[in-house]
XYZ file of C-alpha atoms in Angstrom:
758
model
C -0.682 0.398 -0.241
C 2.562 2.676 0.610
C 4.378 2.408 -2.075
C 1.529 3.862 -3.921
C 1.733 7.180 -1.565
C 5.599 9.633 -2.060
C 5.842 10.416 0.896
C 7.448 14.715 2.050
C 9.697 15.513 4.314
C 8.729 14.226 6.830
C 7.843 10.847 5.841
C 3.619 11.606 4.921
C 2.126 11.694 1.333
C 2.073 15.071 -0.444
C -1.146 16.701 -0.665
C -1.124 16.376 -4.079
C -1.381 12.720 -3.142
C -4.965 13.353 -2.297
C -6.177 12.632 -5.583
C -4.251 8.971 -5.400
C -5.513 7.787 -1.753
C -9.300 8.768 -2.866
C -8.207 6.427 -6.181
C -6.695 3.565 -4.629
C -5.287 3.335 -2.204
C -9.417 4.219 0.603
C -11.629 3.977 -2.562
C -13.375 6.348 -1.300
C -15.802 8.359 -3.914
C -15.863 12.609 -4.865
C -19.363 13.993 -5.630
C -21.318 16.940 -3.593
C -23.936 15.742 -1.616
C -25.659 14.423 1.588
C -25.802 10.917 -0.752
C -21.615 11.675 -1.633
C -20.719 12.097 1.846
C -22.507 9.325 3.424
C -20.265 7.047 0.154
C -17.397 8.769 1.873
C -17.718 7.628 5.296
C -18.703 4.350 4.109
C -15.622 3.893 2.211
C -13.336 5.347 5.522
C -15.183 3.080 7.978
C -14.055 -0.049 5.375
C -11.031 1.183 4.928
C -10.196 1.592 9.552
C -12.303 -1.323 10.136
C -9.958 -3.673 7.842
C -7.327 -2.062 10.277
C -8.178 -2.783 13.581
C -8.071 -6.734 14.784
C -11.838 -7.339 16.239
C -10.607 -7.779 20.116
C -12.558 -6.413 23.407
C -12.357 -4.252 25.414
C -11.228 -2.068 22.299
C -12.944 0.359 20.032
C -12.613 3.041 17.407
C -14.782 5.376 17.431
C -14.966 8.399 14.562
C -15.676 11.765 15.325
C -16.387 15.290 13.601
C -17.750 14.815 10.330
C -17.127 11.360 9.589
C -18.332 10.671 13.298
C -21.444 12.904 11.389
C -20.890 11.022 8.124
C -20.714 14.233 6.527
C -16.951 13.642 5.589
C -16.246 16.093 2.372
C -14.012 14.842 -0.727
C -10.546 16.450 0.962
C -11.645 15.633 4.903
C -9.197 15.077 7.889
C -10.315 11.819 9.742
C -10.910 12.731 13.959
C -10.628 9.217 15.969
C -10.640 8.158 19.506
C -9.441 4.572 20.666
C -11.014 3.247 23.355
C -9.733 0.951 25.785
C -11.274 -0.903 28.428
C -6.735 -0.726 29.992
C -5.883 -3.427 27.894
C -2.101 -4.135 27.716
C -0.467 -3.503 25.072
C -2.740 -1.079 24.028
C -0.106 1.514 22.194
C 1.240 -0.885 19.556
C -2.719 -1.394 18.050
C -3.197 2.140 18.351
C 0.424 2.499 16.105
C -0.703 -0.292 14.427
C -3.731 1.470 13.308
C -2.894 5.279 12.906
C 0.157 4.528 10.601
C -0.954 2.768 7.988
C -3.911 5.452 7.718
C -0.667 8.536 7.770
C 1.217 6.401 4.787
C -2.338 6.960 3.060
C -1.972 10.492 3.033
C -4.665 11.218 5.630
C -4.653 13.901 7.929
C -5.523 12.371 11.331
C -6.452 13.832 14.695
C -5.635 10.850 16.637
C -6.646 9.629 20.961
C -6.114 6.697 22.622
C -8.350 7.232 25.948
C -10.446 4.247 28.228
C -13.347 5.593 28.911
C -12.866 6.966 32.330
C -9.996 9.717 30.925
C -12.144 10.303 28.032
C -14.999 11.578 29.990
C -12.411 13.407 32.480
C -11.037 15.175 29.664
C -14.205 15.832 28.592
C -15.291 17.248 31.540
C -12.527 20.533 31.884
C -12.442 21.000 27.664
C -15.690 22.241 26.515
C -14.234 21.298 22.833
C -13.480 17.494 23.206
C -16.966 17.248 25.070
C -19.245 18.392 21.649
C -16.220 16.283 19.832
C -18.185 13.772 22.123
C -21.957 14.155 21.333
C -20.701 12.941 17.296
C -18.491 10.009 18.758
C -19.741 6.620 16.202
C -18.753 2.936 17.148
C -16.353 1.805 13.503
C -14.796 -0.753 14.390
C -14.590 -2.801 18.448
C -16.585 -3.932 21.313
C -19.510 -2.204 20.973
C -20.718 -2.100 24.832
C -17.177 0.521 25.482
C -18.259 2.776 22.944
C -22.250 2.229 24.369
C -20.825 3.350 27.252
C -18.374 6.395 26.550
C -20.341 7.739 23.535
C -24.141 7.684 26.810
C -22.392 9.090 28.986
C -20.737 11.624 27.514
C -24.157 13.161 25.948
C -25.526 12.603 29.907
C -22.729 14.771 31.373
C -23.294 16.829 28.058
C -27.067 17.280 29.006
C -26.153 18.194 32.212
C -24.118 20.205 32.593
C -24.779 22.305 29.061
C -25.882 25.340 30.598
C -22.996 25.708 32.510
C -19.976 25.406 30.116
C -21.974 27.653 27.854
C -21.182 30.930 28.642
C -17.215 29.576 28.631
C -18.499 28.733 24.916
C -20.441 31.312 23.961
C -16.715 33.659 24.382
C -14.788 30.989 23.107
C -16.814 31.304 20.335
C -17.376 34.836 20.061
C -13.395 35.291 19.556
C -13.170 32.861 16.419
C -16.176 35.406 15.120
C -13.399 37.838 15.774
C -10.850 36.527 14.007
C -12.540 35.501 10.646
C -15.470 38.140 10.915
C -18.986 37.420 9.840
C -19.298 34.598 5.824
C -21.984 36.204 6.047
C -20.338 39.423 4.535
C -17.138 38.395 2.839
C -15.570 37.306 -0.891
C -13.369 35.554 1.112
C -14.933 33.578 4.397
C -13.591 30.781 5.866
C -17.146 28.547 5.466
C -16.505 26.105 8.659
C -14.498 28.561 10.872
C -16.957 32.386 10.478
C -19.905 33.460 12.069
C -22.660 31.613 10.441
C -20.466 28.325 8.679
C -20.435 24.999 10.417
C -18.575 25.177 13.329
C -21.928 27.523 14.704
C -24.115 24.336 13.133
C -21.802 21.724 15.465
C -22.711 24.650 18.392
C -26.965 24.029 17.015
C -26.001 21.161 17.590
C -25.075 20.759 20.537
C -27.575 22.912 22.520
C -30.233 20.982 21.242
C -28.203 17.502 22.287
C -28.645 19.497 25.344
C -32.973 19.838 25.268
C -32.577 23.587 25.608
C -34.249 23.962 22.518
C -35.238 23.165 19.217
C -31.969 25.063 17.358
C -32.262 22.820 14.717
C -35.827 23.986 13.131
C -35.677 22.797 8.892
C -34.858 26.460 7.609
C -31.264 26.352 10.091
C -31.397 22.253 8.025
C -31.272 23.211 4.605
C -29.223 25.715 5.695
C -26.556 23.652 6.913
C -26.187 21.003 3.873
C -25.672 24.077 0.974
C -22.788 25.097 2.985
C -21.689 20.729 3.320
C -22.754 21.396 -0.816
C -20.440 24.126 -0.620
C -17.326 22.831 0.786
C -17.649 19.286 -1.004
C -17.916 21.207 -4.492
C -14.334 23.816 -3.525
C -12.954 20.524 -2.504
C -13.024 19.486 -5.596
C -12.426 22.638 -7.604
C -10.280 22.775 -5.496
C -8.205 19.508 -5.671
C -7.410 19.590 -1.433
C -8.670 20.536 1.956
C -9.591 23.907 1.660
C -13.039 25.506 3.170
C -11.364 29.441 2.476
C -14.051 30.150 -0.806
C -11.682 32.422 -2.703
C -12.545 34.528 -5.397
C -10.688 32.282 -8.086
C -13.258 29.955 -7.206
C -16.165 30.759 -7.703
C -17.183 30.421 -10.855
C -16.288 27.098 -10.473
C -18.134 26.052 -7.122
C -20.642 27.376 -8.885
C -21.038 25.438 -11.111
C -20.765 22.706 -9.397
C -23.321 23.221 -7.683
C -24.806 24.455 -10.434
C -25.194 28.351 -9.546
C -25.111 30.754 -12.514
C -22.161 32.646 -10.578
C -20.253 33.357 -8.705
C -22.274 36.087 -6.776
C -25.589 33.754 -7.154
C -23.090 31.407 -4.691
C -21.933 34.513 -2.249
C -25.426 35.287 -2.444
C -26.420 31.324 -0.777
C -23.711 31.169 1.218
C -24.658 34.548 2.929
C -28.373 33.967 3.275
C -27.073 30.238 4.816
C -25.059 32.636 7.288
C -27.235 34.695 8.064
C -29.846 32.217 9.202
C -27.445 29.913 11.151
C -26.472 32.823 12.801
C -29.971 34.547 13.612
C -30.708 30.958 15.026
C -27.115 30.767 17.065
C -28.326 34.312 18.795
C -31.689 32.727 19.305
C -29.826 29.994 20.818
C -27.943 30.888 23.487
C -30.667 33.433 24.934
C -32.928 29.995 25.703
C -29.944 29.773 27.213
C -29.246 32.692 29.000
C -32.965 32.771 30.281
C -31.968 28.861 31.490
C -29.456 29.461 33.526
C -30.810 32.866 34.452
C -34.464 32.693 35.257
C -36.245 35.725 34.536
C -38.875 37.579 37.613
C -42.410 35.696 38.046
C -45.630 36.311 38.574
C -46.887 34.827 41.493
C -48.465 31.750 39.815
C -44.944 30.691 39.203
C -44.370 31.568 35.778
C -42.366 34.519 34.284
C -44.379 37.995 34.123
C -45.504 39.666 31.503
C -44.967 43.463 31.137
C -46.338 45.997 28.139
C -43.747 47.351 26.704
C -46.232 48.844 23.241
C -49.025 48.653 22.174
C -50.330 44.938 21.350
C -46.591 44.150 22.634
C -45.555 42.495 25.955
C -42.411 41.021 27.311
C -42.190 38.212 28.155
C -39.264 35.711 29.355
C -36.590 38.143 28.000
C -38.789 38.473 24.548
C -41.131 40.388 23.493
C -44.503 38.698 21.618
C -47.555 40.116 21.159
C -50.889 40.972 24.039
C -53.790 38.103 23.835
C -55.954 40.566 22.265
C -54.058 41.184 19.280
C -53.740 37.512 18.998
C -58.475 37.472 19.261
C -58.904 40.075 17.369
C -57.719 40.366 13.614
C -54.684 41.966 13.876
C -54.317 45.085 11.784
C -51.404 45.119 8.436
C -49.071 47.893 10.632
C -48.206 45.038 13.546
C -45.881 43.150 11.719
C -43.660 46.655 11.404
C -44.715 48.019 15.009
C -44.092 44.503 16.790
C -40.893 46.096 15.399
C -40.107 49.018 16.050
C -41.076 48.186 19.809
C -37.697 45.699 20.148
C -35.636 48.710 17.973
C -36.273 51.024 20.983
C -36.496 48.419 23.332
C -33.456 45.651 22.327
C -35.274 43.028 23.410
C -35.344 39.883 20.570
C -38.721 39.405 19.574
C -39.740 35.317 20.652
C -39.742 32.859 17.597
C -43.523 31.885 17.659
C -44.332 35.570 17.403
C -42.677 36.594 14.271
C -43.937 33.016 12.595
C -47.051 33.715 14.276
C -46.615 37.089 12.292
C -45.333 36.088 8.941
C -48.872 33.467 8.982
C -51.208 35.839 9.786
C -50.274 39.392 9.288
C -52.522 41.067 6.598
C -50.160 42.946 4.127
C -50.003 46.355 3.845
C -52.017 48.345 1.876
C -51.077 51.067 -0.832
C -50.710 53.751 0.920
C -49.605 52.585 4.271
C -51.467 53.614 7.463
C -50.078 56.305 8.468
C -49.744 53.973 11.960
C -47.547 51.741 9.679
C -45.341 54.826 8.842
C -44.497 56.260 11.340
C -44.255 52.538 12.615
C -41.141 52.198 10.294
C -39.717 55.799 11.425
C -39.429 54.349 15.144
C -37.466 51.860 13.371
C -34.759 53.143 11.066
C -34.768 55.443 13.787
C -34.162 53.034 17.226
C -30.171 53.104 16.121
C -28.452 50.014 17.708
C -31.294 48.018 17.837
C -32.559 48.193 14.384
C -29.918 45.595 12.899
C -30.912 42.649 15.320
C -34.718 43.549 14.641
C -34.546 44.076 11.124
C -32.120 40.745 10.310
C -35.248 38.503 12.358
C -37.846 40.736 10.405
C -36.098 40.007 7.293
C -35.536 36.581 8.403
C -38.882 35.059 8.240
C -39.997 37.428 5.826
C -41.885 40.372 6.866
C -38.958 42.248 5.467
C -40.147 41.132 1.876
C -44.278 42.101 3.161
C -43.354 45.496 3.523
C -40.909 45.963 0.725
C -41.339 43.990 -1.751
C -38.014 45.259 -3.291
C -35.464 43.757 -0.908
C -35.789 40.312 -2.548
C -33.006 41.645 -4.697
C -31.632 43.201 -2.603
C -30.890 40.252 -0.132
C -27.651 39.436 0.734
C -26.371 40.828 -2.827
C -22.366 41.038 -2.170
C -20.188 44.548 -2.756
C -17.447 43.114 -4.636
C -16.113 47.038 -4.026
C -13.619 46.347 -1.345
C -13.852 49.527 0.329
C -17.525 47.363 1.587
C -18.775 45.386 5.025
C -20.767 44.192 4.384
C -23.800 42.902 1.693
C -26.266 45.690 -0.245
C -29.195 44.948 2.467
C -27.536 44.118 4.957
C -25.370 48.026 4.329
C -29.240 49.723 3.597
C -30.103 49.126 7.412
C -26.803 50.305 8.973
C -26.662 53.589 6.677
C -29.725 53.982 8.366
C -28.647 53.162 11.848
C -25.841 55.050 11.133
C -28.084 58.256 10.288
C -30.110 58.101 13.707
C -26.575 59.444 14.896
C -27.077 62.951 12.766
C -31.583 63.337 13.283
C -30.813 66.681 15.349
C -28.760 68.078 12.846
C -31.437 68.220 9.756
C -35.195 69.653 9.577
C -36.770 67.094 9.366
C -35.170 63.092 10.363
C -37.825 61.075 9.206
C -36.682 61.982 5.445
C -32.560 61.415 6.354
C -33.425 58.012 7.692
C -35.534 56.947 5.278
C -33.214 57.767 1.937
C -30.641 55.916 4.075
C -32.593 53.181 4.158
C -32.953 53.516 -0.015
C -29.629 55.423 -1.462
C -28.259 52.569 -2.959
C -31.650 51.098 -4.064
C -30.532 51.230 -7.574
C -27.654 48.446 -7.013
C -27.899 44.989 -8.962
C -29.434 47.458 -11.734
C -28.300 48.464 -15.456
C -26.915 51.641 -15.445
C -26.278 54.094 -12.606
C -27.569 53.155 -9.190
C -27.523 56.755 -8.043
C -30.300 57.201 -11.360
C -31.632 54.363 -11.966
C -32.410 54.343 -8.178
C -34.287 57.209 -7.786
C -37.592 55.589 -9.576
C -37.387 52.630 -7.622
C -36.976 54.349 -4.479
C -39.974 57.135 -5.568
C -42.442 54.285 -5.574
C -41.825 53.164 -2.071
C -42.066 56.316 -1.026
C -45.400 56.477 -2.457
C -46.427 53.164 -1.127
C -45.024 54.612 2.211
C -47.926 57.058 1.974
C -45.790 60.324 1.930
C -46.592 63.311 -0.300
C -45.483 64.633 -3.289
C -42.989 66.904 -2.349
C -41.712 64.292 0.037
C -41.103 61.818 -2.605
C -40.288 63.758 -4.464
C -36.983 64.894 -2.286
C -36.253 60.546 -1.712
C -35.709 61.302 -5.764
C -32.614 63.741 -5.063
C -31.643 62.761 -2.109
C -30.720 59.094 -4.324
C -30.163 60.831 -6.617
C -27.427 63.702 -5.562
C -25.838 61.165 -2.669
C -23.186 60.506 -3.776
C -21.931 64.500 -4.756
C -20.799 65.757 -1.783
C -17.384 63.216 -1.842
C -17.177 62.546 -5.295
C -16.802 66.900 -5.319
C -15.611 67.600 -2.541
C -12.361 64.958 -3.178
C -12.318 65.705 -7.158
C -12.402 68.904 -7.426
C -10.969 72.821 -6.758
C -12.850 73.621 -3.936
C -12.091 77.661 -4.187
C -13.309 78.188 -7.529
C -16.955 79.363 -7.477
C -17.835 77.198 -10.600
C -18.119 73.815 -8.150
C -19.264 76.210 -5.952
C -22.215 77.340 -7.525
C -22.620 73.602 -9.659
C -23.554 72.303 -6.550
C -25.478 75.042 -4.695
C -27.529 74.405 -8.127
C -28.040 70.716 -7.983
C -29.091 70.773 -4.428
C -31.393 73.796 -4.205
C -31.571 74.667 -0.935
C -29.672 74.292 2.357
C -32.764 71.549 3.491
C -31.329 70.073 0.811
C -27.764 69.950 1.707
C -28.331 69.458 5.365
C -30.142 66.445 4.538
C -27.134 64.792 2.395
C -24.421 65.963 4.597
C -25.731 63.864 6.723
C -26.408 61.041 4.407
C -22.686 60.991 3.081
C -21.245 60.747 7.168
C -23.458 57.960 7.318
C -23.125 56.490 4.368
C -19.325 56.429 4.522
C -19.134 55.118 8.659
C -21.738 51.344 6.991
C -19.610 51.223 4.424
C -16.786 50.614 6.356
C -13.551 52.420 7.241
C -11.941 52.313 4.201
C -14.250 55.039 2.927
C -13.425 57.836 5.541
C -10.548 59.580 6.873
C -10.569 63.110 9.201
C -9.410 64.628 5.288
C -12.290 63.202 3.709
C -14.794 65.121 6.524
C -12.830 68.114 6.686
C -13.579 68.577 2.803
C -17.092 68.006 3.088
C -17.440 70.227 5.844
C -15.840 72.734 3.610
C -17.892 72.813 0.655
C -21.312 71.833 2.261
C -20.088 75.579 4.147
C -19.281 77.197 0.951
C -22.666 75.475 -1.274
C -24.479 76.939 2.361
C -23.058 80.494 1.733
C -23.973 80.696 -1.785
C -28.009 79.470 -0.919
C -27.830 81.066 2.398
C -26.800 85.194 0.699
C -27.307 84.260 -3.480
C -22.664 85.372 -3.265
C -20.374 82.632 -4.573
C -17.281 82.677 -2.007
C -13.694 84.486 -2.920
C -10.918 81.779 -3.316
C -8.740 81.976 -0.087
C -5.319 84.146 -1.529
C -2.439 82.834 -0.651
C -0.287 82.359 2.121
C 1.226 85.846 2.575
C 4.879 84.093 4.154
C 5.072 82.768 0.648
C 5.012 86.326 -0.548
C 8.411 87.338 1.234
C 11.627 86.226 2.513
C 13.977 84.729 -0.077
C 13.742 81.656 -2.651
C 13.065 79.098 -1.918
C 10.125 78.855 0.959
C 9.291 75.572 2.436
C 6.453 75.863 5.201
C 5.431 72.143 7.081
C 2.779 71.816 9.368
C 0.075 69.368 9.815
C -0.905 68.017 6.851
C -0.457 71.259 4.650
C 3.281 71.306 2.170
C 3.795 75.000 0.996
C 6.856 75.276 -1.417
C 7.159 78.661 -3.696
C 10.136 78.993 -6.210
C 10.972 81.496 -8.229
C 9.201 81.081 -10.913
C 9.054 77.581 -13.754
C 6.955 75.362 -15.389
C 7.393 72.360 -13.745
C 7.064 72.973 -10.061
C 4.184 70.809 -9.588
C 6.057 67.356 -10.734
C 8.083 67.769 -9.140
C 7.044 68.770 -5.133
C 4.448 66.340 -5.872
C 7.358 63.907 -6.765
C 9.013 64.253 -3.234
C 6.482 63.747 -1.386
C 5.723 60.708 -2.683
C 10.030 59.586 -2.478
C 8.921 60.097 1.368
C 5.727 58.575 1.031
C 3.515 61.202 2.203
C 0.268 60.815 -0.537
C -1.228 64.006 -1.826
C -5.015 64.221 -1.546
C -5.165 67.713 -3.109
C -2.505 70.623 -5.034
C -3.409 73.713 -5.774
C 0.004 76.119 -8.355
C -0.343 80.141 -9.147
C 1.546 82.594 -9.986
C 2.300 85.516 -8.158
C 4.881 88.609 -8.313
C 7.232 86.313 -10.040
C 6.581 83.711 -8.133
C 5.685 79.481 -8.564
C 3.261 78.629 -5.077
C 2.345 75.372 -4.629
C 0.050 74.285 -1.613
C -0.680 70.786 -0.519
C -2.798 68.793 1.415
C -0.644 65.196 2.801
C -1.194 61.968 4.241
C 0.901 58.786 5.226
C 1.140 56.404 2.924
C 1.922 53.768 5.260
C 0.658 55.503 8.651
C 3.541 56.785 9.824
C 4.477 60.694 9.109
C 8.022 61.064 7.200
C 10.996 63.022 9.229
C 10.524 66.253 8.513
C 14.680 67.150 8.648
C 15.402 65.179 4.808
C 11.875 66.102 3.371
C 12.696 69.595 4.421
C 16.338 69.134 3.027
C 15.165 67.337 -0.094
C 12.404 69.851 -0.617
C 14.842 72.493 -1.289
C 17.884 70.227 -3.851
C 14.370 69.300 -5.563
C 13.348 72.829 -6.103
C 16.973 74.923 -6.635
C 17.261 71.778 -9.708
C 19.405 68.933 -8.384
C 19.381 66.611 -10.910
C 20.102 63.706 -8.226
C 17.448 64.319 -6.353
C 15.765 63.872 -9.723
C 16.894 60.665 -10.057
C 16.779 59.347 -7.607
C 11.901 60.449 -8.329
C 11.928 58.672 -10.988
C 14.613 55.674 -10.172
C 11.732 55.143 -7.086
C 8.497 55.831 -8.783
C 8.965 54.015 -11.931
C 10.047 51.646 -9.377
C 6.388 51.882 -7.938
C 3.852 51.687 -10.921
C 0.313 49.637 -10.102
C -1.114 47.065 -11.940
C -5.056 46.224 -13.123
C -7.609 47.749 -15.686
C -6.322 49.790 -18.619
C -6.620 53.356 -16.808
C -9.055 56.659 -19.047
C -9.451 59.750 -18.648
C -12.395 61.486 -19.854
C -12.689 65.904 -20.149
C -15.240 67.833 -18.420
C -15.896 70.918 -20.178
C -17.210 74.239 -18.520
C -16.384 72.624 -14.631
C -14.735 75.677 -13.536
C -13.273 78.956 -14.029
C -10.857 79.451 -16.438
C -9.750 76.080 -17.092
C -10.512 73.007 -18.567
C -11.060 69.383 -16.274
C -8.778 66.570 -17.243
C -9.788 63.524 -15.315
C -7.795 60.580 -14.893
C -8.768 57.347 -13.552
C -5.697 54.047 -13.115
C -4.582 52.187 -10.601
C -3.492 53.333 -7.303
C 0.620 53.803 -7.448
C 3.150 55.627 -5.643
C 4.280 58.683 -7.692
C 1.471 58.712 -9.853
C 1.037 62.232 -9.002
C 4.493 63.167 -9.335
C 4.412 61.564 -12.931
C 0.929 62.502 -14.402
C 1.638 66.086 -13.589
C 4.936 66.385 -15.388
C 4.037 64.127 -18.968
C 1.190 67.647 -18.830
C 3.993 70.158 -18.336
C 5.982 67.888 -20.394
C 3.645 68.154 -23.136
C 3.331 71.219 -23.118
C -0.298 71.970 -20.630
C -0.308 74.534 -17.409
C -1.659 72.540 -14.308
C -3.104 75.057 -11.750
C -4.268 72.173 -9.605
C -4.831 68.218 -8.959
C -7.780 66.881 -6.870
C -6.527 63.271 -5.567
C -9.729 60.469 -5.031
C -8.791 57.271 -4.107
C -11.168 53.852 -4.136
C -9.287 51.156 -3.084
C -7.029 49.845 -5.306
C -8.212 52.967 -8.285
C -7.556 56.616 -8.167
C -9.804 59.828 -9.804
C -7.817 61.970 -10.307
C -8.183 65.082 -11.370
C -5.898 67.942 -13.380
C -7.027 71.101 -13.917
C -5.391 72.625 -17.051
C -5.713 76.317 -17.447
C -6.785 77.913 -20.785
C -9.913 76.835 -22.528
C -11.545 73.899 -24.766
C -8.416 72.124 -26.132
C -9.233 70.957 -30.280
C -9.120 67.314 -30.351
C -5.552 67.159 -31.146
C -4.664 68.002 -28.540
C -7.171 66.626 -26.650
C -4.848 63.212 -27.910
C -1.837 64.704 -27.600
C -2.156 64.692 -23.458
C -4.386 62.274 -23.037
C -0.934 60.075 -24.191
C 1.444 61.607 -22.669
C -1.280 61.094 -19.741
C -1.922 57.009 -20.482
C 2.310 57.323 -20.672
C 2.994 59.016 -17.980
C 0.559 55.396 -16.169
């Protein structure tokens, strides 16, 4: 048998020989699905039975996937050799383990008596959980039954006491691996909502605490197992992380359209598992701690809202609500009560509402509309309440559009959530700004709907407008408010796009934003929505400098809307206009340089900053009284600010025309060029005062501004200002070129120069 296997340096079969194991040694079949997993388990059982001779007082037990007969194509084997103190056990164990290793299998093994196994299980909850899956493969049936039944009984008696510690370990695992539902490359086993969590549900059910393995959970579990089967088969080895490059192949094996369809299915199943586990842990908490009891010894009932009472730590319907014909707003009112009190809704209540609550009429009654706004504005209680209602199909009754949005992946790496969760999270973040706007209700609804156009063909800010307005109309808003919701959806990217890509000192910039926004009320709503959207997207979507730029834009537009007068561009720093040249100021996130009037100063300064690992956020170049001025806003590229002494020295030498500095800049810049999709140049006419706008969309790379500004200078263009907007691995760099609209030949020449520099 061992001659069939190539060994690595450690004496075990190499990973690449796993197919040899399956096809020639053990005869384990491949395939996807429950029947294939059962066949694999039977093949492993047959292989293992041939390794252990018949002997009283010895039993070979399978735990883990083999114990459950849920073997993936490249599963590990988890085995326990149980004995009754018979002599020669170590030699017997070696006769079992070494053929398994020789076959190229990964093996987790132990040799224990029944008493030893139970003792370890008492101290180690992971071992206790493993024994719940124990199954006899070969050997002494009575010995195996004694361990399996005693371990199960011990778990039932001690589970409530062990679960708090297990929950801490589980929470730590979640923090390490993240939430499977929202990861583009999640670990199917270890991430929250994955297969490991199904094991916890199985253990909680085995303890009799609650029925954690409901039909929806069982179905989700089987689909996650199928996905892991397909992943193993696609990759050809044991792997649990659903990496992006394997997504389409795994989807094809599962009969799904593409990777997005696969991610949506995995996300839905993971959320089902996560919700069930939250519910199971709460049941354990109630059982362990107990709740306040009434005079009859039963849990007390406390009214919390109309038709809603708290019972044993959960929200249930009042008896009068169940007896009468429910009004259509009942499910929304229950959800709002849960969100505001942060008390979960009982599972039976959700099931009853899903079965018996009538659909909402169009337009909604005022009570339903008020309940929705209360739900959206509840803060931290919104997300768990919404998620609970979504698991039972209640949200589809409120918003039929939610079916299209549910678990839709967002492939931009700055996004940490699927689309539906992002929308709910944005509403949660918007509630923090509710007191800053005149209409907090419209802010909350606009936050929930701002990205509703994603997943449809076209620009989501445009195609989402009629969808959002249809929802607002159905909810019962009057026509002017419906129009305003449409404006929030259409303009929700306006402020950050302009703030990071345009010259805020240019009156044309301010005038265009003021015209688009129309009034200060809408401006305030957009400002609040921008901050909420960024916070819900993730930390990479926002920064202090971006916040300052947006706030500066809002202040300038507000002045224009209030007074009708466009603010004057700020005057240059007077210190740059006095004293001997060159003048170099390093102040916080600003770098200012004045030198003898010459072309190319912007490129030189940008290159020096790149050399010292500083990213330029914005740059302004001008000529005043024979002096060339460049003022930049910067941030450290890798988090640590550079040493100002060598930076100042390099700037001084570079602006003086030191060739050695220029050579260092060129070498470093060329070495750091980025890759990715082909870059693109877009021209904007009448977007600036006395200038045209050239917008470069390309992969981010250190020194990009230096190279492009230098190329434009060599091509004869005069750059007045530059704005750099980084979006994950890409940038949108806007260059203000002094002069009128260039002819076709000039535009083609400048485009070619820019693209060659990239």
